[in-house]
Amino acid sequence: MGDRPYVLLSCSISLDGYLDSAGEERLLLSNDADFDRVDAVRAGCDAILVGAATVRNDDPRLQIRSAERRRRRVKQGRPEGPVKVTLTSRGDLDPRARFFTHGDGEKLVYCPDPTVPELERRIGPLAKVVALGGEVRMDALAADLGARGVRRLMVEGGGSVHTQFLIAGVADELHLVVAPFFVGDSRARRFVGDGAFPWCAERRAELVESRAIGDVALLRYALSDRFER
Ligand SMILES: NC(=O)c1ccc[n+]([C@@H]2O[C@H](COP(=O)([O-])OP(=O)(O)OC[C@H]3O[C@@H](n4cnc5c(N)ncnc54)[C@H](OP(=O)(O)O)[C@@H]3O)[C@@H](O)[C@H]2O)c1
């Protein structure tokens, strides 16, 4: 595991810990100043990962918005945007999703071995399908990204993906943004599900920064001794 990328988890939640509403519409939890901060964090990463449900529900572009940041990356000899990464076991991904249609950069889809034929049929040449055995484990996924030259990975959710990276201990830094309102509906997705997290009452994570960004609060936690101060 020595050469896995540095893994930074990023997400925004409501005051009651939800990632979204229970409805169809995507819920905007953050504000413009914070979206710009996230854009800057993205620009510093080699790859961005979201789960397949986030690709289906939110249809994110996962690109760097600022032209200046894109230019700076190219000047440094890096691709304009980070490699886009997702994972699926059902293989239910639409080739018209912005994940596939936006940006010329590399796109990777991780899946268990049996899903490969269905995925290749659906998304064809739009992305590289990478099989990781009987199940996709976050340590194996991170190691594979490391072998592909990814040094810094940003994980942008959703809850299922955050839960697995955290429980596996494949996490070095957490950026949690808290929006000043409640969702109040337990049908909505929470930041994480149940599990044995390495950070518990006996082993507290280290809070390294707390900052107001307009009306939201950014909480930054160091999760490993690889944390970059
Ligand atoms: N507030 C925020 O910062 C933020 C950020 C991102 C997302 N969200 C919200 O979060 C919600 C989605 O979260 P979620 O927890 O439901 O879904 P998710 O984490 O985005 O994706 C879960 C899906 O990813 C695939 N997957 C996860 N682990 C896998 C594994 N080990 N092997 C193979 N495939 C795996 C599966 O896809 P298949 O079903 O295709 O097999 C699974 O259904 C959305 O409502 C979205 O709006 C919020």
Coordinates of N, CA and C and ligand atoms in Angstrom, one line a residue:
M1 N 0.8 -1.2 0.0 CA 0.0 0.0 0.0 C 0.9 1.3 0.0
G2 N 2.2 1.1 0.0 CA 3.1 2.3 0.2 C 2.9 3.3 -1.0
D3 N 2.5 2.8 -2.2 CA 2.4 3.8 -3.3 C 1.0 4.2 -3.6
R4 N 0.1 4.0 -2.7 CA -1.3 4.4 -3.0 C -1.3 5.9 -3.0
P5 N -2.2 6.6 -3.7 CA -2.2 8.0 -3.7 C -2.6 8.6 -2.4
Y6 N -2.3 9.9 -2.2 CA -2.8 10.6 -1.1 C -4.3 10.8 -1.3
V7 N -5.2 10.4 -0.3 CA -6.6 10.4 -0.5 C -7.3 11.5 0.3
L8 N -8.0 12.4 -0.4 CA -8.7 13.5 0.3 C -10.2 13.3 0.0
L9 N -10.9 13.2 1.1 CA -12.4 13.0 1.0 C -13.0 14.4 1.1
S10 N -14.0 14.7 0.3 CA -14.6 16.0 0.3 C -16.1 15.9 0.2
C11 N -16.8 16.6 1.1 CA -18.3 16.6 0.9 C -19.0 17.7 1.7
S12 N -20.2 18.0 1.3 CA -20.9 19.0 2.1 C -22.2 18.3 2.6
I13 N -22.5 18.7 3.9 CA -23.7 18.1 4.5 C -24.6 19.1 5.1
S14 N -25.8 18.7 5.4 CA -26.7 19.6 6.2 C -26.4 19.5 7.6
L15 N -27.1 20.4 8.4 CA -26.8 20.4 9.9 C -27.2 19.0 10.5
D16 N -28.1 18.3 9.9 CA -28.5 17.0 10.4 C -27.7 15.8 9.6
G17 N -26.7 16.2 8.9 CA -25.8 15.1 8.4 C -26.2 14.5 7.1
Y18 N -27.1 15.1 6.3 CA -27.4 14.6 5.0 C -26.7 15.2 3.9
L19 N -26.5 14.3 2.8 CA -25.7 14.7 1.6 C -26.6 15.3 0.6
D20 N -27.9 15.1 0.7 CA -28.9 15.5 -0.3 C -30.2 15.5 0.3
S21 N -31.2 15.9 -0.5 CA -32.6 15.8 0.0 C -33.1 14.4 -0.4
A22 N -34.3 14.0 0.0 CA -34.8 12.7 -0.4 C -35.5 12.8 -1.8
G23 N -35.6 14.0 -2.3 CA -36.3 14.1 -3.6 C -35.4 14.0 -4.8
E24 N -36.0 14.2 -6.0 CA -35.3 14.0 -7.3 C -34.2 15.1 -7.5
E25 N -34.6 16.3 -7.2 CA -33.8 17.5 -7.4 C -32.5 17.4 -6.6
R26 N -31.4 17.8 -7.2 CA -30.1 17.8 -6.5 C -30.1 19.0 -5.5
L27 N -29.8 18.8 -4.3 CA -29.8 19.8 -3.3 C -28.5 20.5 -3.2
L28 N -28.5 21.8 -3.4 CA -27.2 22.6 -3.3 C -27.0 22.9 -1.8
L29 N -26.0 22.4 -1.2 CA -25.7 22.6 0.2 C -24.7 23.7 0.4
S30 N -23.8 23.9 -0.6 CA -22.8 24.9 -0.4 C -23.1 26.2 -1.1
N31 N -22.1 27.1 -1.0 CA -22.3 28.4 -1.7 C -21.2 28.7 -2.7
D32 N -21.3 29.8 -3.5 CA -20.4 30.0 -4.6 C -18.9 30.0 -4.1
A33 N -18.7 30.7 -3.0 CA -17.3 30.8 -2.5 C -16.7 29.4 -2.2
D34 N -17.5 28.6 -1.6 CA -17.1 27.2 -1.3 C -16.9 26.4 -2.6
F35 N -17.8 26.5 -3.6 CA -17.7 25.8 -4.8 C -16.3 26.2 -5.5
D36 N -15.9 27.5 -5.3 CA -14.6 27.9 -5.9 C -13.5 27.2 -5.1
R37 N -13.6 27.1 -3.8 CA -12.6 26.4 -3.0 C -12.4 25.0 -3.4
V38 N -13.6 24.3 -3.6 CA -13.6 22.9 -4.1 C -12.9 22.8 -5.5
D39 N -13.1 23.8 -6.3 CA -12.5 23.9 -7.6 C -11.0 23.9 -7.5
A40 N -10.5 24.7 -6.5 CA -9.1 24.8 -6.3 C -8.5 23.5 -5.8
V41 N -9.2 22.8 -4.9 CA -8.8 21.6 -4.4 C -8.7 20.5 -5.5
R42 N -9.7 20.5 -6.4 CA -9.7 19.6 -7.6 C -8.5 19.9 -8.4
A43 N -8.2 21.2 -8.6 CA -7.1 21.5 -9.5 C -5.8 21.0 -9.0
G44 N -5.7 20.7 -7.7 CA -4.5 20.2 -7.1 C -4.4 18.7 -7.1
C45 N -5.4 18.0 -7.7 CA -5.5 16.5 -7.7 C -5.3 15.9 -9.0
D46 N -4.8 14.7 -9.0 CA -4.6 14.0 -10.3 C -5.9 13.2 -10.7
A47 N -6.7 12.9 -9.8 CA -8.0 12.1 -10.1 C -9.1 12.5 -9.2
I48 N -10.3 12.4 -9.7 CA -11.5 12.7 -8.9 C -12.4 11.5 -9.0
L49 N -12.9 11.0 -7.8 CA -13.8 9.8 -7.9 C -15.1 10.1 -7.3
V50 N -16.2 9.6 -7.9 CA -17.5 9.6 -7.3 C -18.1 8.2 -7.6
G51 N -19.1 7.8 -6.8 CA -19.8 6.5 -7.0 C -20.8 6.6 -8.1
A52 N -21.2 5.4 -8.6 CA -22.1 5.4 -9.8 C -23.4 6.1 -9.5
A53 N -23.9 6.0 -8.3 CA -25.2 6.6 -8.0 C -25.1 8.1 -8.1
T54 N -24.0 8.7 -7.8 CA -23.8 10.1 -7.9 C -23.7 10.5 -9.4
V55 N -23.1 9.6 -10.2 CA -23.1 9.9 -11.7 C -24.5 9.8 -12.2
R56 N -25.3 8.9 -11.7 CA -26.7 8.7 -12.2 C -27.6 9.9 -11.7
N57 N -27.5 10.2 -10.4 CA -28.4 11.2 -9.8 C -28.0 12.7 -10.1
D58 N -26.7 13.0 -10.0 CA -26.3 14.4 -10.1 C -25.7 14.7 -11.5
D59 N -25.3 13.7 -12.2 CA -24.7 14.0 -13.5 C -23.6 15.0 -13.5
P60 N -22.6 14.9 -12.6 CA -21.6 15.9 -12.5 C -20.6 15.9 -13.7
R61 N -20.1 17.1 -14.0 CA -19.1 17.2 -15.0 C -17.7 16.7 -14.5
L62 N -17.4 17.0 -13.2 CA -16.1 16.7 -12.6 C -15.0 17.3 -13.4
Q63 N -15.1 18.5 -13.7 CA -14.1 19.2 -14.4 C -13.6 20.5 -13.6
I64 N -12.5 21.1 -13.9 CA -12.1 22.3 -13.3 C -12.8 23.5 -13.9
R65 N -13.5 24.3 -13.2 CA -14.3 25.4 -13.7 C -13.4 26.5 -14.2
S66 N -12.4 26.9 -13.3 CA -11.6 28.1 -13.6 C -10.7 27.8 -14.8
A67 N -10.8 28.7 -15.8 CA -9.9 28.6 -16.9 C -8.4 28.9 -16.5
E68 N -8.3 29.8 -15.5 CA -6.9 30.1 -15.1 C -6.3 28.8 -14.4
R69 N -7.0 28.1 -13.6 CA -6.5 26.9 -13.0 C -6.2 25.8 -14.0
R70 N -7.0 25.7 -15.0 CA -6.8 24.8 -16.1 C -5.5 25.1 -16.8
R71 N -5.3 26.4 -17.1 CA -4.1 26.9 -17.8 C -2.9 26.6 -17.0
R72 N -3.0 26.8 -15.7 CA -1.8 26.6 -14.8 C -1.4 25.2 -14.8
R73 N -2.4 24.3 -14.8 CA -2.1 22.8 -14.9 C -1.3 22.5 -16.1
V74 N -1.8 23.0 -17.3 CA -1.2 22.7 -18.6 C 0.2 23.2 -18.6
K75 N 0.4 24.4 -18.0 CA 1.7 25.0 -18.0 C 2.7 24.1 -17.2
Q76 N 2.2 23.4 -16.2 CA 3.0 22.5 -15.4 C 3.2 21.2 -16.0
G77 N 2.6 21.0 -17.2 CA 2.8 19.8 -18.0 C 1.8 18.7 -17.5
R78 N 0.7 19.1 -16.9 CA -0.3 18.2 -16.4 C -1.5 18.3 -17.3
P79 N -2.4 17.3 -17.4 CA -3.6 17.4 -18.1 C -4.5 18.5 -17.6
E80 N -5.3 19.0 -18.5 CA -6.2 20.2 -18.1 C -7.0 19.9 -16.8
G81 N -7.5 18.7 -16.7 CA -8.3 18.3 -15.6 C -7.9 16.9 -15.0
P82 N -8.3 16.6 -13.8 CA -8.0 15.3 -13.2 C -8.6 14.2 -14.0
V83 N -8.1 13.0 -13.9 CA -8.7 11.8 -14.4 C -10.0 11.6 -13.7
K84 N -11.0 11.2 -14.4 CA -12.3 11.0 -13.7 C -12.5 9.5 -13.4
V85 N -12.9 9.2 -12.2 CA -13.0 7.8 -11.8 C -14.4 7.5 -11.2
T86 N -15.0 6.4 -11.6 CA -16.2 5.9 -10.9 C -16.1 4.4 -10.7
L87 N -17.1 3.9 -9.9 CA -17.1 2.4 -9.7 C -18.6 2.0 -9.7
T88 N -18.8 0.8 -10.2 CA -20.1 0.2 -10.3 C -20.1 -1.3 -10.1
S89 N -21.1 -1.9 -9.5 CA -21.1 -3.4 -9.6 C -22.2 -3.8 -10.6
R90 N -23.3 -3.0 -10.7 CA -24.4 -3.3 -11.6 C -24.1 -3.0 -13.1
G91 N -23.2 -2.0 -13.3 CA -22.8 -1.6 -14.6 C -23.8 -0.7 -15.3
D92 N -24.8 -0.1 -14.5 CA -25.9 0.7 -15.0 C -25.4 2.1 -15.1
L93 N -24.6 2.4 -16.2 CA -24.1 3.8 -16.4 C -24.5 4.2 -17.9
D94 N -25.0 5.4 -18.0 CA -25.4 5.9 -19.3 C -24.3 6.6 -20.0
P95 N -24.0 6.2 -21.2 CA -22.9 6.8 -22.0 C -23.2 8.3 -22.2
R96 N -24.4 8.8 -22.1 CA -24.7 10.2 -22.3 C -24.5 11.0 -21.0
A97 N -24.1 10.3 -19.9 CA -23.8 11.1 -18.6 C -22.6 12.0 -18.9
R98 N -22.6 13.2 -18.2 CA -21.5 14.2 -18.4 C -20.2 13.6 -18.0
F99 N -20.2 12.6 -17.1 CA -18.9 12.0 -16.7 C -18.2 11.5 -18.0
F100 N -19.0 11.0 -18.9 CA -18.3 10.4 -20.1 C -18.2 11.5 -21.3
T101 N -19.2 12.4 -21.3 CA -19.2 13.3 -22.5 C -18.4 14.6 -22.3
H102 N -18.1 15.0 -21.1 CA -17.4 16.2 -20.9 C -15.9 16.0 -20.6
G103 N -15.1 16.7 -21.4 CA -13.6 16.7 -21.2 C -13.0 15.6 -21.9
D104 N -11.7 15.9 -22.3 CA -11.0 14.9 -23.2 C -10.1 14.0 -22.3
G105 N -10.1 14.3 -21.0 CA -9.2 13.5 -20.1 C -9.6 12.1 -20.0
E106 N -8.7 11.3 -19.3 CA -8.9 9.9 -19.1 C -10.1 9.7 -18.1
K107 N -10.8 8.6 -18.4 CA -12.0 8.2 -17.6 C -11.8 6.7 -17.3
L108 N -12.0 6.4 -16.0 CA -11.8 5.0 -15.5 C -13.1 4.6 -14.8
V109 N -13.5 3.4 -15.1 CA -14.7 2.8 -14.4 C -14.2 1.5 -13.8
Y110 N -14.2 1.4 -12.5 CA -13.8 0.1 -11.8 C -15.1 -0.7 -11.5
C111 N -14.9 -2.0 -11.7 CA -16.1 -2.9 -11.5 C -15.5 -4.3 -11.1
P112 N -16.4 -5.2 -10.6 CA -16.0 -6.6 -10.4 C -15.9 -7.3 -11.8
D113 N -15.2 -8.4 -11.9 CA -15.0 -9.1 -13.1 C -16.2 -9.3 -13.9
P114 N -17.3 -9.9 -13.3 CA -18.5 -10.3 -14.1 C -19.2 -9.1 -14.8
T115 N -18.9 -7.9 -14.3 CA -19.6 -6.7 -14.9 C -19.0 -6.2 -16.2
V116 N -17.8 -6.6 -16.5 CA -17.0 -6.1 -17.6 C -17.8 -6.1 -18.9
P117 N -18.3 -7.3 -19.3 CA -18.9 -7.3 -20.7 C -20.1 -6.3 -20.8
E118 N -20.9 -6.3 -19.8 CA -22.1 -5.3 -19.8 C -21.6 -3.9 -19.9
L119 N -20.6 -3.6 -19.1 CA -20.1 -2.2 -19.1 C -19.5 -1.8 -20.4
E120 N -18.7 -2.8 -21.0 CA -18.0 -2.5 -22.2 C -19.0 -2.3 -23.3
R121 N -20.1 -3.1 -23.2 CA -21.2 -2.9 -24.2 C -21.8 -1.5 -24.1
R122 N -22.0 -1.1 -22.9 CA -22.7 0.2 -22.7 C -21.9 1.4 -23.0
I123 N -20.6 1.4 -22.5 CA -19.9 2.7 -22.6 C -18.7 2.6 -23.6
G124 N -18.5 1.4 -24.2 CA -17.6 1.2 -25.3 C -16.3 2.0 -25.1
P125 N -15.9 2.8 -26.1 CA -14.6 3.4 -26.0 C -14.6 4.7 -25.1
L126 N -15.7 5.1 -24.5 CA -15.8 6.3 -23.8 C -14.9 6.4 -22.5
A127 N -14.6 5.2 -22.0 CA -13.9 5.1 -20.7 C -13.2 3.8 -20.7
K128 N -12.1 3.7 -19.8 CA -11.5 2.4 -19.6 C -12.1 1.6 -18.5
V129 N -12.5 0.4 -18.8 CA -13.2 -0.4 -17.8 C -12.1 -1.2 -17.1
V130 N -12.0 -1.1 -15.7 CA -10.9 -1.8 -15.0 C -11.6 -2.8 -14.0
A131 N -11.3 -4.1 -14.2 CA -11.9 -5.2 -13.4 C -10.9 -5.4 -12.2
L132 N -11.5 -5.5 -11.0 CA -10.7 -5.7 -9.8 C -11.1 -7.0 -9.1
G133 N -11.3 -8.1 -9.8 CA -11.6 -9.3 -9.2 C -13.1 -9.5 -8.8
G134 N -13.4 -10.3 -7.8 CA -14.8 -10.6 -7.4 C -15.5 -9.4 -6.8
E135 N -14.8 -8.5 -6.2 CA -15.4 -7.2 -5.6 C -14.4 -6.1 -5.7
V136 N -14.9 -4.9 -5.7 CA -14.0 -3.7 -5.8 C -13.8 -3.3 -4.3
R137 N -12.5 -3.4 -3.9 CA -12.1 -2.9 -2.6 C -11.4 -1.6 -2.7
M138 N -11.6 -0.7 -1.8 CA -11.0 0.6 -1.9 C -9.4 0.6 -1.8
D139 N -8.9 -0.4 -1.1 CA -7.4 -0.4 -1.1 C -6.8 -0.9 -2.4
A140 N -7.5 -1.8 -3.1 CA -7.1 -2.3 -4.4 C -7.3 -1.2 -5.4
L141 N -8.4 -0.5 -5.3 CA -8.7 0.6 -6.3 C -7.6 1.7 -6.2
A142 N -7.3 2.0 -4.9 CA -6.3 3.1 -4.7 C -4.9 2.6 -5.2
A143 N -4.6 1.4 -5.0 CA -3.3 0.9 -5.4 C -3.2 0.9 -6.9
D144 N -4.3 0.5 -7.6 CA -4.4 0.5 -9.1 C -4.2 2.0 -9.6
L145 N -4.9 2.9 -8.9 CA -4.7 4.3 -9.4 C -3.2 4.8 -9.2
G146 N -2.6 4.3 -8.1 CA -1.2 4.7 -7.8 C -0.3 4.1 -8.9
A147 N -0.6 2.9 -9.4 CA 0.2 2.3 -10.4 C 0.0 3.0 -11.8
R148 N -1.1 3.7 -11.9 CA -1.4 4.5 -13.1 C -0.8 5.9 -13.0
G149 N -0.1 6.2 -11.9 CA 0.5 7.5 -11.8 C -0.3 8.6 -11.0
V150 N -1.4 8.1 -10.4 CA -2.2 9.1 -9.6 C -1.5 9.2 -8.3
R151 N -1.1 10.4 -7.9 CA -0.5 10.7 -6.7 C -1.4 11.3 -5.7
R152 N -2.4 12.0 -6.1 CA -3.4 12.7 -5.3 C -4.8 12.4 -5.8
L153 N -5.6 11.8 -5.0 CA -7.0 11.4 -5.3 C -8.0 12.2 -4.5
M154 N -9.0 12.8 -5.1 CA -10.1 13.5 -4.4 C -11.3 12.6 -4.5
V155 N -11.9 12.2 -3.4 CA -13.1 11.4 -3.4 C -14.3 12.4 -3.1
E156 N -15.2 12.5 -4.0 CA -16.3 13.5 -3.8 C -17.7 12.9 -3.5
G157 N -17.7 11.7 -3.0 CA -18.9 11.0 -2.6 C -19.4 10.0 -3.6
G158 N -20.7 9.6 -3.4 CA -21.6 9.9 -2.3 C -21.2 9.1 -1.0
G159 N -22.3 8.9 -0.3 CA -22.1 8.3 1.1 C -21.5 6.9 1.1
S160 N -21.9 6.1 0.1 CA -21.5 4.7 0.0 C -20.0 4.7 -0.2
V161 N -19.5 5.5 -1.0 CA -18.1 5.6 -1.4 C -17.3 6.1 -0.2
H162 N -17.8 7.2 0.4 CA -17.1 7.8 1.6 C -17.0 6.7 2.7
T163 N -18.1 6.0 2.9 CA -18.1 5.0 4.0 C -17.0 4.0 3.7
Q164 N -16.9 3.5 2.5 CA -15.9 2.4 2.2 C -14.5 2.9 2.4
F165 N -14.2 4.1 1.9 CA -12.8 4.6 2.0 C -12.5 4.8 3.5
L166 N -13.4 5.3 4.2 CA -13.1 5.6 5.7 C -12.9 4.3 6.4
I167 N -13.9 3.4 6.2 CA -13.8 2.1 7.0 C -12.5 1.3 6.6
A168 N -12.1 1.4 5.3 CA -10.9 0.7 4.9 C -9.6 1.5 5.4
G169 N -9.8 2.7 5.9 CA -8.6 3.4 6.4 C -7.8 4.0 5.2
V170 N -8.4 4.0 4.0 CA -7.8 4.6 2.8 C -8.2 6.0 2.7
A171 N -7.7 6.8 3.7 CA -8.1 8.2 3.7 C -7.1 9.0 4.5
D172 N -6.6 10.1 4.0 CA -5.6 10.9 4.6 C -6.1 12.3 5.1
E173 N -7.2 12.7 4.5 CA -7.7 14.1 4.8 C -9.2 14.1 4.5
L174 N -9.9 14.9 5.4 CA -11.4 15.0 5.1 C -11.7 16.5 5.2
H175 N -12.4 16.9 4.1 CA -13.0 18.3 4.1 C -14.5 18.1 4.2
L176 N -15.0 18.6 5.3 CA -16.5 18.5 5.6 C -17.0 19.9 5.6
V177 N -18.0 20.2 4.8 CA -18.6 21.5 4.8 C -20.0 21.3 5.3
V178 N -20.3 22.1 6.3 CA -21.6 22.0 7.0 C -22.5 23.3 6.6
A179 N -23.6 23.0 5.9 CA -24.5 24.0 5.5 C -25.5 24.4 6.6
P180 N -25.9 25.6 6.6 CA -26.7 26.1 7.8 C -28.2 25.8 7.7
F181 N -28.6 24.5 7.4 CA -30.0 24.2 7.4 C -30.2 22.7 7.5
F182 N -31.4 22.3 7.8 CA -31.7 20.9 8.1 C -32.4 20.3 6.8
V183 N -32.2 19.0 6.6 CA -33.0 18.3 5.6 C -34.2 17.6 6.3
G184 N -34.0 17.0 7.4 CA -35.1 16.5 8.2 C -36.0 15.4 7.6
D185 N -35.3 14.6 6.8 CA -36.0 13.5 6.1 C -35.1 12.3 6.1
S186 N -35.4 11.2 6.9 CA -34.5 10.1 7.0 C -34.4 9.3 5.7
R187 N -35.2 9.6 4.7 CA -35.1 8.9 3.4 C -33.9 9.4 2.6
A188 N -33.4 10.6 3.0 CA -32.3 11.1 2.3 C -31.0 10.4 2.7
R189 N -29.9 10.5 1.8 CA -28.7 9.8 2.0 C -27.8 10.6 3.0
R190 N -27.3 9.8 4.0 CA -26.4 10.5 5.0 C -24.9 10.5 4.5
F191 N -24.1 11.3 5.1 CA -22.7 11.3 4.8 C -22.1 9.9 4.8
V192 N -22.3 9.2 5.8 CA -21.8 7.8 5.9 C -22.9 6.8 6.4
G193 N -22.7 5.6 6.1 CA -23.6 4.5 6.6 C -23.0 3.9 7.8
D194 N -23.5 2.8 8.3 CA -23.0 2.1 9.5 C -21.6 1.5 9.2
G195 N -20.8 1.2 10.2 CA -19.6 0.5 10.0 C -18.6 0.8 11.2
A196 N -17.5 0.0 11.2 CA -16.5 0.2 12.2 C -15.4 1.2 11.6
F197 N -15.6 2.4 12.0 CA -14.7 3.4 11.5 C -13.4 3.5 12.3
P198 N -12.3 3.7 11.7 CA -11.0 3.7 12.5 C -11.0 4.9 13.5
W199 N -11.9 5.9 13.2 CA -11.9 7.1 14.1 C -13.2 6.9 15.0
C200 N -13.0 6.8 16.3 CA -14.1 6.5 17.2 C -13.8 7.3 18.5
A201 N -14.5 7.0 19.5 CA -14.3 7.7 20.8 C -12.9 7.5 21.3
E202 N -12.4 6.3 21.1 CA -11.0 6.0 21.6 C -9.9 6.6 20.7
R203 N -10.3 6.9 19.4 CA -9.3 7.3 18.5 C -9.9 8.5 17.7
R204 N -9.7 9.7 18.2 CA -10.3 10.8 17.6 C -9.5 11.3 16.4
A205 N -10.2 11.8 15.4 CA -9.5 12.4 14.3 C -9.0 13.8 14.7
E206 N -8.0 14.3 14.0 CA -7.4 15.6 14.4 C -8.0 16.7 13.5
L207 N -8.7 17.6 14.2 CA -9.2 18.8 13.5 C -8.1 19.8 13.2
V208 N -7.8 20.0 12.0 CA -6.7 20.9 11.7 C -7.1 22.3 11.2
E209 N -8.4 22.4 10.9 CA -8.8 23.8 10.5 C -10.3 23.9 10.6
S210 N -10.9 25.0 11.1 CA -12.3 25.2 11.0 C -12.4 26.7 10.6
R211 N -13.3 26.9 9.6 CA -13.3 28.2 8.9 C -14.7 28.5 8.4
A212 N -15.2 29.7 8.6 CA -16.5 30.1 8.0 C -16.2 30.5 6.5
I213 N -17.0 30.0 5.6 CA -16.9 30.5 4.2 C -18.3 30.9 3.9
G214 N -18.5 32.2 4.0 CA -19.9 32.8 3.9 C -20.7 32.1 5.0
D215 N -21.8 31.5 4.6 CA -22.7 30.9 5.6 C -22.4 29.4 5.9
V216 N -21.4 28.8 5.3 CA -21.1 27.4 5.6 C -19.8 27.3 6.4
A217 N -19.6 26.2 7.1 CA -18.4 26.0 7.9 C -17.6 24.9 7.2
L218 N -16.3 25.2 7.0 CA -15.4 24.1 6.5 C -14.7 23.5 7.7
L219 N -14.8 22.2 7.9 CA -14.0 21.5 8.9 C -13.0 20.6 8.2
R220 N -11.7 20.8 8.5 CA -10.7 20.0 7.8 C -10.0 19.1 8.8
Y221 N -10.0 17.8 8.6 CA -9.5 16.8 9.5 C -8.3 16.1 8.9
A222 N -7.2 15.8 9.7 CA -6.1 15.0 9.3 C -6.5 13.6 9.7
L223 N -6.5 12.6 8.8 CA -6.9 11.3 9.1 C -5.7 10.3 9.2
S224 N -4.6 10.7 8.7 CA -3.5 9.7 8.8 C -2.2 10.5 9.0
D225 N -1.1 9.7 9.2 CA 0.2 10.4 9.4 C 0.8 10.9 8.1
R226 N 0.1 10.6 7.0 CA 0.5 11.2 5.7 C 0.0 12.5 5.5
F227 N -0.9 13.0 6.4 CA -1.6 14.3 6.2 C -0.5 15.4 5.8
E228 N -0.8 16.2 4.8 CA 0.1 17.2 4.3 C -0.3 18.5 4.9
R229 N 0.6 19.0 5.8 CA 0.3 20.2 6.6 C 0.6 21.5 5.7
Ligands
LIG1 N1 -23.2 16.7 -0.7 C1 -22.2 16.2 -1.3 O1 -21.1 16.7 -1.2 C2 -22.4 15.1 -2.2 C3 -21.4 14.6 -3.0 C4 -21.6 13.5 -3.9 C5 -22.9 12.9 -3.9 N2 -23.9 13.4 -3.1 C6 -25.2 12.7 -3.0 O2 -25.0 11.4 -2.6 C7 -26.1 10.6 -3.1 C8 -25.4 9.3 -3.7 O3 -24.8 8.7 -2.6 P1 -24.9 7.1 -2.5 O4 -24.2 6.7 -1.2 O5 -26.3 6.7 -2.7 O6 -24.1 6.6 -3.8 P2 -22.6 6.7 -4.3 O7 -21.6 6.5 -3.2 O8 -22.5 7.9 -5.1 O9 -22.6 5.5 -5.3 C9 -22.9 4.2 -4.9 C10 -22.8 3.3 -6.1 O10 -21.5 3.2 -6.4 C11 -21.2 1.8 -6.8 N3 -20.3 1.2 -5.8 C12 -20.1 1.7 -4.5 N4 -19.2 0.9 -3.9 C13 -18.9 -0.1 -4.8 C14 -18.0 -1.2 -4.8 N5 -17.3 -1.5 -3.7 N6 -17.9 -2.0 -5.9 C15 -18.6 -1.7 -7.0 N7 -19.5 -0.6 -7.1 C16 -19.6 0.1 -6.0 C17 -22.5 1.1 -6.8 O11 -23.0 1.3 -8.1 P3 -24.1 0.4 -8.9 O12 -25.4 0.7 -8.2 O13 -24.0 0.9 -10.3 O14 -23.6 -1.0 -8.8 C18 -23.3 1.9 -5.8 O15 -24.7 1.7 -5.9 C19 -26.7 11.4 -4.2 O16 -28.0 11.8 -3.7 C20 -25.8 12.6 -4.4 O17 -26.6 13.8 -4.7 C21 -23.7 14.5 -2.3

